[in-house]
Every structure is written in structure tokens, then in C-alpha cells.
Backbone as ProteinMPNN parsed JSONL, in Angstrom:
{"seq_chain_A": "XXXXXXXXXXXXXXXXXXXXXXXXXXXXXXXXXXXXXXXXXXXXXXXXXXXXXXXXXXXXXXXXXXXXXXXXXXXXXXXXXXXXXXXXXXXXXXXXXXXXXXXXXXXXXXXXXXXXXXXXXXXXXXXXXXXXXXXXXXXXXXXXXXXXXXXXXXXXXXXXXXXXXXXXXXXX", "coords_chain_A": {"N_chain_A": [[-5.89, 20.073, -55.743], [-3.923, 20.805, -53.815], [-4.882, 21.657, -51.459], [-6.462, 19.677, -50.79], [-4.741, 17.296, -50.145], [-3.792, 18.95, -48.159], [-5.843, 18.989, -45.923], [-5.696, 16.243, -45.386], [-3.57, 15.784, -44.076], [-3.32, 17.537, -42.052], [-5.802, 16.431, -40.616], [-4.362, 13.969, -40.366], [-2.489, 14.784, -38.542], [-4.211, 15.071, -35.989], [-5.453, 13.13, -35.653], [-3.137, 11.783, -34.808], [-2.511, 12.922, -32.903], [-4.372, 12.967, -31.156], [-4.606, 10.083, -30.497], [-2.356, 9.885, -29.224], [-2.222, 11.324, -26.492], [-4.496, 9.328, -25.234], [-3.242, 6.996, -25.081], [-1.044, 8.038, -23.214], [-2.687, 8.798, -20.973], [-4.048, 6.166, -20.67], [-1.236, 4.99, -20.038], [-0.862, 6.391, -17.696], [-2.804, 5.872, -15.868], [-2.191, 2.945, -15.817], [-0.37, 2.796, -14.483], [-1.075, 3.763, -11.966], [-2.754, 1.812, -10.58], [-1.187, -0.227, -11.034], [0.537, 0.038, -9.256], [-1.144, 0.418, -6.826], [-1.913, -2.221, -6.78], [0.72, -3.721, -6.473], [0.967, -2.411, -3.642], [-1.194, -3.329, -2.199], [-0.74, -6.547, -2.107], [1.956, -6.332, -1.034], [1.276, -5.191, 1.372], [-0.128, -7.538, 2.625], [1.933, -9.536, 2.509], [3.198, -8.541, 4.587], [1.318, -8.077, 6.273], [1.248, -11.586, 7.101], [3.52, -11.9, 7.745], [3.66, -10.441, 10.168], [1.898, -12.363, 11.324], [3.295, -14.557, 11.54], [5.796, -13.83, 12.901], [4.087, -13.693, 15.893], [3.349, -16.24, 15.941], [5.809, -17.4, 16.437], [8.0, -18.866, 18.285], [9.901, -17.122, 21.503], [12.453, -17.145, 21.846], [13.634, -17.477, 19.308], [13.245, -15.138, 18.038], [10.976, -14.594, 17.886], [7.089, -13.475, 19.42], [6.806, -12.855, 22.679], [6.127, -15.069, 25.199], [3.72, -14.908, 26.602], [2.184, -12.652, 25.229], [1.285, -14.847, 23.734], [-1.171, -15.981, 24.728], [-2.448, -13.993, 25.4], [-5.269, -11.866, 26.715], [-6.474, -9.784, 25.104], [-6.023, -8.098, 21.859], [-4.124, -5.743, 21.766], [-2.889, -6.203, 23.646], [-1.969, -8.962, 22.692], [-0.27, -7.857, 20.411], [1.68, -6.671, 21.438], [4.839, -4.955, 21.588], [5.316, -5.704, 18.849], [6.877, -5.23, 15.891], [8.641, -3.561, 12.683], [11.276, -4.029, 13.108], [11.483, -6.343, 14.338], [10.206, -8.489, 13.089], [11.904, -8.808, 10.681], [12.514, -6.873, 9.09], [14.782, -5.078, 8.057], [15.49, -2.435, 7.353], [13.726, -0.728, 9.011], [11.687, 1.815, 9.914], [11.715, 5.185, 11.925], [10.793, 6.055, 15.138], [10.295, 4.154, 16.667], [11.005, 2.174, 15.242], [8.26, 1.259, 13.896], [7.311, 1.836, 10.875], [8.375, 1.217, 7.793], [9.809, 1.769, 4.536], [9.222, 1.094, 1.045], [10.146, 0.581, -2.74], [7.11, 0.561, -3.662], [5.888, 1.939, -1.861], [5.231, 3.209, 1.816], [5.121, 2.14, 4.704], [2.887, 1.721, 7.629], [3.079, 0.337, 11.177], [0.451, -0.45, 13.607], [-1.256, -0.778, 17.012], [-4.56, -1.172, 17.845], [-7.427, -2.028, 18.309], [-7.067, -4.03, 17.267], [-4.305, -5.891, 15.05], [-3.032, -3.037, 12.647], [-1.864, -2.35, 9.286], [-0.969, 0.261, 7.485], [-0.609, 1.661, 4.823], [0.469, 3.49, 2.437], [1.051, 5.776, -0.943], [1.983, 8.867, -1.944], [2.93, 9.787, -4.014], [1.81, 8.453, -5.882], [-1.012, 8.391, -5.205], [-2.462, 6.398, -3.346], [-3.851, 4.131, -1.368], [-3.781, 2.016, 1.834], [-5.745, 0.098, 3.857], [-4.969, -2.471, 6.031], [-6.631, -5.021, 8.51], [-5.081, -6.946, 11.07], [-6.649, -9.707, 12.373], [-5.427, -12.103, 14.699], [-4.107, -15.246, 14.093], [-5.465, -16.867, 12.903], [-6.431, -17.677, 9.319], [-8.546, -16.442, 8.352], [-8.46, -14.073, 10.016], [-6.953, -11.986, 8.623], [-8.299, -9.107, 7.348], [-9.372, -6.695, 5.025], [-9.411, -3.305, 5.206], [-9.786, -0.849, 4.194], [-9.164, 0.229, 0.817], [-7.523, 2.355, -1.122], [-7.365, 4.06, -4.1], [-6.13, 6.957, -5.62], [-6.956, 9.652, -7.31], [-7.117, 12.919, -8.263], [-8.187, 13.636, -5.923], [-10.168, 12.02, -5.552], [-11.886, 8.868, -5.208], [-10.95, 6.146, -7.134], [-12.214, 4.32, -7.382], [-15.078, 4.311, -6.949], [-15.574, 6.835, -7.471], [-16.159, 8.696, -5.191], [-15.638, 11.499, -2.693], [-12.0, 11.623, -1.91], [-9.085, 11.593, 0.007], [-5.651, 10.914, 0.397], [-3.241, 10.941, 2.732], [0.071, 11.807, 4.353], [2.04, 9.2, 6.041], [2.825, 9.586, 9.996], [5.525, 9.227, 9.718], [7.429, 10.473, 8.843], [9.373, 11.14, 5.321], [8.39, 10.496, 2.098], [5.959, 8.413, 1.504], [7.244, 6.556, -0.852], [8.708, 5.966, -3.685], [7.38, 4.654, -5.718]], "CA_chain_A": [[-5.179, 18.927, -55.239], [-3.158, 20.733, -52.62], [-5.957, 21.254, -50.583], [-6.775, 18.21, -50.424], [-3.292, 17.002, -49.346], [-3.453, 19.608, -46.704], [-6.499, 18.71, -45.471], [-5.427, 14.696, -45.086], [-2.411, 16.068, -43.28], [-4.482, 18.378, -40.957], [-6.223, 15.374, -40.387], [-3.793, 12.62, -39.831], [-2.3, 15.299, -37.503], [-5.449, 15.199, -35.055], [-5.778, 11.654, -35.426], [-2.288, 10.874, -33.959], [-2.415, 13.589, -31.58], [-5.052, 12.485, -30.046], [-3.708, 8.933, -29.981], [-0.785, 9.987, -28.036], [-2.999, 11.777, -25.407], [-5.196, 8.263, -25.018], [-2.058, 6.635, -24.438], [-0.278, 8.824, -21.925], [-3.439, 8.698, -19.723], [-3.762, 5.019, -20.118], [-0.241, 4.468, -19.163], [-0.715, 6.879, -16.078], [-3.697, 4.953, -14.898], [-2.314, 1.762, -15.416], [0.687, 2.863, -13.626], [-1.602, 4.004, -10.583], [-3.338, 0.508, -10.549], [0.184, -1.316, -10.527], [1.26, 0.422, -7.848], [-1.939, 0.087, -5.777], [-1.627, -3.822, -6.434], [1.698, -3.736, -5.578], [0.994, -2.285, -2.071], [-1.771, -4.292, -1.725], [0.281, -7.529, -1.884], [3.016, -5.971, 0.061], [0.821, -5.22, 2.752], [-1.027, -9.029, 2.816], [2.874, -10.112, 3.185], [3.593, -7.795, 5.738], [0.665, -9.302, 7.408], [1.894, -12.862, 7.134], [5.005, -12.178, 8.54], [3.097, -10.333, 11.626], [1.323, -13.672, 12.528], [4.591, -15.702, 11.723], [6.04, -13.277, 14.598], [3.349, -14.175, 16.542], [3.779, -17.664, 16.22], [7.405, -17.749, 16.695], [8.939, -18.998, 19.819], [10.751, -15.892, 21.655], [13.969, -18.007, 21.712], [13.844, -17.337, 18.132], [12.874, -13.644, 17.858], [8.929, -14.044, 18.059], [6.825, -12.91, 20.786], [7.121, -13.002, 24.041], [5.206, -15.987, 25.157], [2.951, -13.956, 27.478], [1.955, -12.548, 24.018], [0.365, -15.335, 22.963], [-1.952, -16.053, 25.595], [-2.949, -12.511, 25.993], [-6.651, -11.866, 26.408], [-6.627, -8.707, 24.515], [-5.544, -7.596, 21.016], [-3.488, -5.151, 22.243], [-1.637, -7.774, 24.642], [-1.118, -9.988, 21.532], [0.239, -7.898, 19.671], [2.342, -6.35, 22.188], [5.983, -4.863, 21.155], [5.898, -5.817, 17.569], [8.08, -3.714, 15.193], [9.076, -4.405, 11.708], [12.581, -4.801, 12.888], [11.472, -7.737, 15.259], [9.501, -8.809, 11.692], [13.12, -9.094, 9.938], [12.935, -5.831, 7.981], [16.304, -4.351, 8.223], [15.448, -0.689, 6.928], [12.541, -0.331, 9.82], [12.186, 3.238, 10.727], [10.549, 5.72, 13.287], [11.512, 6.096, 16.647], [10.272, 2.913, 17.08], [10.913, 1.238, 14.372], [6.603, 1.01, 13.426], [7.465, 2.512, 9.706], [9.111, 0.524, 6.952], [9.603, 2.655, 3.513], [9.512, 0.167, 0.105], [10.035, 1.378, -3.838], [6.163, 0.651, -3.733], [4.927, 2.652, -0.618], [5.309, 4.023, 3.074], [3.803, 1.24, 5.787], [3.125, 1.465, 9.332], [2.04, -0.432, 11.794], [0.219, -0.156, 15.223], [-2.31, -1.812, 17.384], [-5.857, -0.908, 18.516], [-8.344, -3.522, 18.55], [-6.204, -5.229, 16.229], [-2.622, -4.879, 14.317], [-3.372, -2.19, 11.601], [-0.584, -2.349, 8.298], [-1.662, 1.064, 6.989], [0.284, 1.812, 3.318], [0.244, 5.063, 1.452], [2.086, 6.406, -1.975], [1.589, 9.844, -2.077], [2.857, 10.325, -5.249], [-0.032, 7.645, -7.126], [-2.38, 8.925, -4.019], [-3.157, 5.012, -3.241], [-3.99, 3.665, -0.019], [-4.626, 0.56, 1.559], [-5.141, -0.273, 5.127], [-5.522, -4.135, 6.745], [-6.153, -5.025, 10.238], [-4.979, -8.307, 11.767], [-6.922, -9.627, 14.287], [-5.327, -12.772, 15.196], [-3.119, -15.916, 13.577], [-5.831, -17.589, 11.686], [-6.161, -17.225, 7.772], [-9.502, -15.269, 8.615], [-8.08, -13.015, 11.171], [-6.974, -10.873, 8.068], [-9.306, -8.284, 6.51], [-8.9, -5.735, 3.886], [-10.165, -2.387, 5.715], [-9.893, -0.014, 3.061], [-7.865, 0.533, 0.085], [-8.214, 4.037, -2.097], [-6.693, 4.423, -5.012], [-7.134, 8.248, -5.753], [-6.417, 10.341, -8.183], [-7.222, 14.254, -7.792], [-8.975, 13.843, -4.795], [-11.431, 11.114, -5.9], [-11.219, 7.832, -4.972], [-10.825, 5.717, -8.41], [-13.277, 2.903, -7.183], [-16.52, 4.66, -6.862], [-15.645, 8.179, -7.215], [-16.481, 9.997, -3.976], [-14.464, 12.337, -2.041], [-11.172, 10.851, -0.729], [-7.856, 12.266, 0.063], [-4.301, 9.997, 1.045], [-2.122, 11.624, 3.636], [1.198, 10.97, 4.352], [1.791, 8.576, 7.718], [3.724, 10.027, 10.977], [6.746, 8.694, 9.862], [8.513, 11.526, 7.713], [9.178, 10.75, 4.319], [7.363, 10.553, 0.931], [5.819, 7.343, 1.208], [7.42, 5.546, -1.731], [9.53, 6.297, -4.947], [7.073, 4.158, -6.93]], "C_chain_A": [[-4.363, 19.299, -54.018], [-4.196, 21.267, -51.367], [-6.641, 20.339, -49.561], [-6.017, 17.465, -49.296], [-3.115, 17.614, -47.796], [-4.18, 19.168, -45.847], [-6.457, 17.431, -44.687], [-4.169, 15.139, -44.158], [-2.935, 16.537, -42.254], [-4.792, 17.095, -40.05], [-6.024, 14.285, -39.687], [-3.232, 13.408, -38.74], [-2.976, 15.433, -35.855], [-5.598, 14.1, -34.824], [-4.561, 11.145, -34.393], [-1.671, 11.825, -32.862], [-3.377, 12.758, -30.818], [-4.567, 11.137, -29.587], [-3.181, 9.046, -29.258], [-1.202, 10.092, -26.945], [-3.286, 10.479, -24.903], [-4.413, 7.233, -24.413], [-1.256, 7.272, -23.604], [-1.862, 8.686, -20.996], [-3.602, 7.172, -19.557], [-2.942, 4.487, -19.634], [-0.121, 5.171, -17.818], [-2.229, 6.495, -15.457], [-3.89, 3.396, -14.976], [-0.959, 1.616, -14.123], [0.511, 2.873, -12.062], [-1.79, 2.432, -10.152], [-2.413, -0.276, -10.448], [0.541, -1.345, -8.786], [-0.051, 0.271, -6.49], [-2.208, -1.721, -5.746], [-0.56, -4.38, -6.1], [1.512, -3.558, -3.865], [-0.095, -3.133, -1.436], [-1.625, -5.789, -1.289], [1.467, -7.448, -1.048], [2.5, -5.918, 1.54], [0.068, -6.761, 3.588], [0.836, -9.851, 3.149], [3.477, -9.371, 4.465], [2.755, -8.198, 6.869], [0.911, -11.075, 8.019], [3.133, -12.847, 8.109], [4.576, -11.502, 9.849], [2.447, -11.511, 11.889], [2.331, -14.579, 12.05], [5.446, -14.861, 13.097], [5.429, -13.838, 15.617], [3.18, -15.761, 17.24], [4.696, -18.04, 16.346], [7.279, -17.604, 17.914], [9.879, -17.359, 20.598], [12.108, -16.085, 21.22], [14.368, -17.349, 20.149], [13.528, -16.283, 17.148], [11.415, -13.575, 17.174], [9.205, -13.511, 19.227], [7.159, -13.305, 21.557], [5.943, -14.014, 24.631], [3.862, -15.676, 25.867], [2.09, -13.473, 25.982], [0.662, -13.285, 23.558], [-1.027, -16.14, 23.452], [-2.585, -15.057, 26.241], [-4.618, -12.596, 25.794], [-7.03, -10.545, 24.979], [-5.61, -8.575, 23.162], [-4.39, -7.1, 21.282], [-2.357, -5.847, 23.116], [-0.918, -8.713, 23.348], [-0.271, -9.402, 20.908], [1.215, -6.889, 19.857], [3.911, -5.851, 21.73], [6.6, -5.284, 19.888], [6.283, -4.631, 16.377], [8.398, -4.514, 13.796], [10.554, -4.597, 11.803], [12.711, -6.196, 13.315], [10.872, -9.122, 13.418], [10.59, -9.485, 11.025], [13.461, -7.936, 9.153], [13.718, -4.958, 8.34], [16.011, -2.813, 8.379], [14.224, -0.456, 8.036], [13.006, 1.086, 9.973], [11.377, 3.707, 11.251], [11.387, 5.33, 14.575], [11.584, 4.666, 17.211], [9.838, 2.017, 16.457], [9.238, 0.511, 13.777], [6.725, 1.287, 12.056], [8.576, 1.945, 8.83], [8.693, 1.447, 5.178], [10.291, 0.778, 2.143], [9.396, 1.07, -1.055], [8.451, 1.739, -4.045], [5.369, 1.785, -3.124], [5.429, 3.381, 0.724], [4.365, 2.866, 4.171], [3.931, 1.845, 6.933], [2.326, 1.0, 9.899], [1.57, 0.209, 13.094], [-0.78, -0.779, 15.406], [-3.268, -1.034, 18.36], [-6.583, -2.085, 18.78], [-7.92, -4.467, 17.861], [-4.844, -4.667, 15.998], [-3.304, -3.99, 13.094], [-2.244, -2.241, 11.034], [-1.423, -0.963, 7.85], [-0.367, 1.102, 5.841], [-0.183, 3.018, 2.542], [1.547, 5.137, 0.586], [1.365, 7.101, -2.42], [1.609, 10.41, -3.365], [1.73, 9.288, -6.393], [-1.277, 7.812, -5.983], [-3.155, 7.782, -4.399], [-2.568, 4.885, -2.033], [-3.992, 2.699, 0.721], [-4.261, 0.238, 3.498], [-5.335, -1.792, 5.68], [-5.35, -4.369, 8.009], [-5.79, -6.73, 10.065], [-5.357, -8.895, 12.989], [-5.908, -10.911, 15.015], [-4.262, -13.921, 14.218], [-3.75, -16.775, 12.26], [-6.086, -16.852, 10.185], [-7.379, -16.024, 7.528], [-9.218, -14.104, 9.103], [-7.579, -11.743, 10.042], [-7.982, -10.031, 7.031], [-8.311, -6.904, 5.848], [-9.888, -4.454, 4.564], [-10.278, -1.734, 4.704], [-8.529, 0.085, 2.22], [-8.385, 1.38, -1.177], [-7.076, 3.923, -3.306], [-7.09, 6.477, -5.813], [-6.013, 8.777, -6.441], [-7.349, 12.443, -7.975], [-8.46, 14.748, -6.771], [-10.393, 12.707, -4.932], [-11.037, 10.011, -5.939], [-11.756, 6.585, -6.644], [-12.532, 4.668, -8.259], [-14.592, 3.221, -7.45], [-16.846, 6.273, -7.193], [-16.242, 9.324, -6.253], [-15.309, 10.834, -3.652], [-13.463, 11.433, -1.234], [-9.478, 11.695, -0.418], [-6.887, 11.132, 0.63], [-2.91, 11.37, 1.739], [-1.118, 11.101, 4.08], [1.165, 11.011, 6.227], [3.093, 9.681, 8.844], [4.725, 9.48, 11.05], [7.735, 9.322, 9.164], [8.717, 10.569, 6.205], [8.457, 10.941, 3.418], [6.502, 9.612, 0.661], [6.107, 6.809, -0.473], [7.935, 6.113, -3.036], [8.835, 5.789, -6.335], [6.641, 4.648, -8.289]], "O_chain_A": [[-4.058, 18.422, -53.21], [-3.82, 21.009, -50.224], [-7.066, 20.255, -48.409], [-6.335, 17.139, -48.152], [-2.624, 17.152, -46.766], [-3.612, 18.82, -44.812], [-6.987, 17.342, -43.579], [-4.024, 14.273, -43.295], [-3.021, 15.722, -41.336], [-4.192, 16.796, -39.018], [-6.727, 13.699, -38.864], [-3.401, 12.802, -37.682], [-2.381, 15.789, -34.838], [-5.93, 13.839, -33.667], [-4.753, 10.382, -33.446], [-0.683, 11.62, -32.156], [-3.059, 11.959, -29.937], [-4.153, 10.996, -28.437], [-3.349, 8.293, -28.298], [-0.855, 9.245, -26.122], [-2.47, 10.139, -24.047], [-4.774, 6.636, -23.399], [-0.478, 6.4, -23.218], [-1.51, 8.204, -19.92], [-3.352, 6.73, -18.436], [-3.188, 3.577, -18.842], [0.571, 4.704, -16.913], [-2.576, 7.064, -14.422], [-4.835, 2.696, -14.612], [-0.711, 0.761, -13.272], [1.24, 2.41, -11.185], [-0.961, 1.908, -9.409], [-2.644, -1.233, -9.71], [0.693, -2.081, -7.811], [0.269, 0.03, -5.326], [-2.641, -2.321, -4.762], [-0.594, -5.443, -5.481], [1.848, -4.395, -3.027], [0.037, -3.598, -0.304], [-2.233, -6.247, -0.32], [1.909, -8.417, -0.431], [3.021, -6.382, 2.554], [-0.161, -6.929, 4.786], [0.894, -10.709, 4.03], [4.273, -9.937, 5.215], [3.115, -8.541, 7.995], [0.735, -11.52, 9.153], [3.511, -13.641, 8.971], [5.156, -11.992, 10.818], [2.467, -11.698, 13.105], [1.969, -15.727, 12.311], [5.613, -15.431, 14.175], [6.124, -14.534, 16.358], [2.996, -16.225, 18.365], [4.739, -19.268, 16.422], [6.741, -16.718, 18.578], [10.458, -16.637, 19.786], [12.756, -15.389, 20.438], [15.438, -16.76, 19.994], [13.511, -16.361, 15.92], [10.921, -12.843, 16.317], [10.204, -13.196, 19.873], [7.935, -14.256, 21.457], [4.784, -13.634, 24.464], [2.903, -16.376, 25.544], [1.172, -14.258, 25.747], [-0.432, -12.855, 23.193], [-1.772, -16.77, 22.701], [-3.149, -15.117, 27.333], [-5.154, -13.255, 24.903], [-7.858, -10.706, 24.083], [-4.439, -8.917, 23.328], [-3.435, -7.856, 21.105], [-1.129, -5.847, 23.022], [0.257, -9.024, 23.156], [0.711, -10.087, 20.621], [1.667, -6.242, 18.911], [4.384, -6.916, 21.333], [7.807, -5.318, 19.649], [5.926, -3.464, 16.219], [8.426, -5.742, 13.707], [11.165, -5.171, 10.901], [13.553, -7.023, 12.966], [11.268, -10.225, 13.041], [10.419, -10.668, 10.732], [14.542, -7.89, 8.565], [13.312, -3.994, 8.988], [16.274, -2.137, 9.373], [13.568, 0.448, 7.519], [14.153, 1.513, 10.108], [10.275, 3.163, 11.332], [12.306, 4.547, 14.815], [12.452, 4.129, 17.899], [8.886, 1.258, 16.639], [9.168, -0.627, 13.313], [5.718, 0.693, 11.669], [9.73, 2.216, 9.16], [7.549, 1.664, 4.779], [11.158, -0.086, 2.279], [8.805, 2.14, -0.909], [8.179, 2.859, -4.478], [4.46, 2.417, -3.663], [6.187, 4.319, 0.475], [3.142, 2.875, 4.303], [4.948, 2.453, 7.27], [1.128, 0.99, 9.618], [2.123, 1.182, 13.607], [-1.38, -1.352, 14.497], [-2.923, -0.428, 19.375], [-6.193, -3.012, 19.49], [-8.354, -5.619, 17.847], [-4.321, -3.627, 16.396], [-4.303, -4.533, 12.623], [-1.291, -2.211, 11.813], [-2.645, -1.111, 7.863], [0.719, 0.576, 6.086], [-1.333, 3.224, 2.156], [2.677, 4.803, 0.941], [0.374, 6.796, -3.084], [0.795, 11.194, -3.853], [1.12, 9.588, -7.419], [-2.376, 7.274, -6.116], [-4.063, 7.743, -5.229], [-1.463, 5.223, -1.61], [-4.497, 1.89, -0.058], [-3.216, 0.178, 4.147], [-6.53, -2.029, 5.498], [-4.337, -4.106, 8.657], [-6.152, -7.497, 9.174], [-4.873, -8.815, 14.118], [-5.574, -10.553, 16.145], [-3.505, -13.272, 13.497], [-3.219, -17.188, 11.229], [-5.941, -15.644, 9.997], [-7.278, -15.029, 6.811], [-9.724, -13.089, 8.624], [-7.745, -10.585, 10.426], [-8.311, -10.516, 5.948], [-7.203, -6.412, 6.061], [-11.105, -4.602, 4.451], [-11.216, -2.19, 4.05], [-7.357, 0.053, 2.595], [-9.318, 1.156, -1.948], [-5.901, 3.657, -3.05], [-8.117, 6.919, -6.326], [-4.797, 8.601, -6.365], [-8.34, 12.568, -7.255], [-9.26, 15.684, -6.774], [-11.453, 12.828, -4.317], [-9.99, 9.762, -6.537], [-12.93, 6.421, -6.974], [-13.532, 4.53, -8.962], [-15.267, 2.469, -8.152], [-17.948, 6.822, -7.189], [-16.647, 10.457, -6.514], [-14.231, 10.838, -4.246], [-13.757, 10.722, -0.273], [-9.199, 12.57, -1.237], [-7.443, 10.36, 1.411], [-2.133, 12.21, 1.286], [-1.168, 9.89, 4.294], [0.79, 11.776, 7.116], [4.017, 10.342, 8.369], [5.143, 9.112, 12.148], [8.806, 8.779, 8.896], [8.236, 9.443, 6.085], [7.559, 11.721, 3.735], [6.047, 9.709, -0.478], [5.144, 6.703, -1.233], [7.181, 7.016, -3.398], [9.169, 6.07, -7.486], [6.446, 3.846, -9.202]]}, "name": "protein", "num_of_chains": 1, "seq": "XXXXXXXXXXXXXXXXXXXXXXXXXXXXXXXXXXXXXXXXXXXXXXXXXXXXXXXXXXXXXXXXXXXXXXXXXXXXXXXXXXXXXXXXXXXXXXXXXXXXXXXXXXXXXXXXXXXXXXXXXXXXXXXXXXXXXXXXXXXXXXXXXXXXXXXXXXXXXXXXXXXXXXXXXXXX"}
């Protein structure tokens, strides 16, 4: 009989170990997945409020009206900053780099506005360009969610590097 006993103990021991395990990795990959839908939403309002810039009057701390008649990307989207945006905490030399509990953004403009977003510590990514004011004009370029070098989505090779703006991107 004590055998037995031991054995069911043994037993239930393994059973609610492992449990625990099953649960600590599901809560650290639902935790990743928060936080990469967090920045993903952060960055789709961060876009919004770049083409509400855009469409603001200067008078009223939009663009510069020149701006909005520009032929070129690059012309449109001319001297925008997330302090011009409204976001108080902007940082970087020139103010392109806004830090949230979520992430690390920054912006800049090539053929479009680019929001790029990284949190180094859930190694999730997410970049969106903006081409323009209409509801189309925003696309979802890429967004990684990665975990030890593998990007969650499909599992290839991916890596998240932190942006040229010092910092950790993000406390999340």
C-alpha cells in the first residue's frame, strides 16, 4: 500500500509540474502577442494623426501649406515630427522618435512616411508606410513578432534591432 501511495504522488507530481510549465509558456506567448497588437494599433494611430497633420491648416500647427500641394512624397511630408503631431515626450535630435510603455517608434520619409515600431524586449516589430491622406494611403509593411530569432508568423529567420534613437524600445 505505500507504494502505491508513492507512486500516485510521484505521479500527481509530474502531472502538475508539467502544468505549470504549459502555463508559463502560454502566458509568455500571449504576453508577446499583446504587446505586438498593442504596437500595431499604436502605430495605425500614429498614422492617423500623421495625415490629420497633414490636413491641418499651418495656422493651427499642421503643415505648411506648400506641403500639401507638393508633387513628391518627400515634399508632403516635409518637416513632420512627433512633436508637431502633439506628442509631448518626442525625442531624437529631431524629435523623429517617440518612446511608449508598448514600444520605441520612429518616423521618417522616403517614398512615403514610414512609422517603424520595435520592443526589443518581446522582439516584435511592425513597420507602416503612409503614402498620402486617403484611408488607402495606409499599408501594413511588415510586422515580426519574433521570438529567438524566428519570426512567430511563419517561422523563418528574422531578427528586431533597436532604432537610431537610443533607448530600449519599450518597458512593455
Amino acid at each position: 500500500m505505500g507504494q502505491q501511495q508513492l507512486l500516485l504522488l510521484v505521479l500527481s507530481i509530474v502531472i502538475v509540474g508539467t502544468a505549470i510549465v504549459v502555463g508559463i509558456n502560454a502566458y509568455s506567448e500571449n504576453s508577446v502577442r499583446t504587446n505586438w497588437d498593442s504596437m500595431l494599433q499604436e502605430s495605425m494611430r500614429i498614422a492617423g494623426d500623421a495625415q490629420a497633420w497633414l490636413q491641418k491648416p499651418e495656422m493651427f500647427g499642421g503643415s505648411p501649406d506648400e506641403n500639401k500641394v507638393a508633387s513628391t512624397p518627400a515634399e508632403q511630408w516635409a518637416g513632420i515630427d512627433f512633436l508637431k503631431m502633439g506628442y509631448n515626450n518626442a525625442t531624437g535630435s529631431d524629435n523623429t522618435c517617440y518612446n511608449s510603455l508598448n514600444g520605441q517608434y520612429k518616423i521618417s520619409v522616403t517614398d512615403s512616411l514610414q512609422i517603424e515600431g520595435v520592443n526589443l524586449q518581446n522582439g516584435n516589430k511592425v513597420v507602416i508606410k503612409v503614402g498620402g491622406i486617403s484611408g488607402d494611403a495606409v499599408q501594413l509593411k511588415q510586422a515580426l513578432s519574433v521570438r529567438g530569432d524566428k519570426n512567430l508568423a511563419d517561422g523563418s529567420d528574422a531578427t528586431v534591432s533597436a532604432l537610431s534613437c537610443g533607448g530600449t524600445g519599450g518597458t512593455g
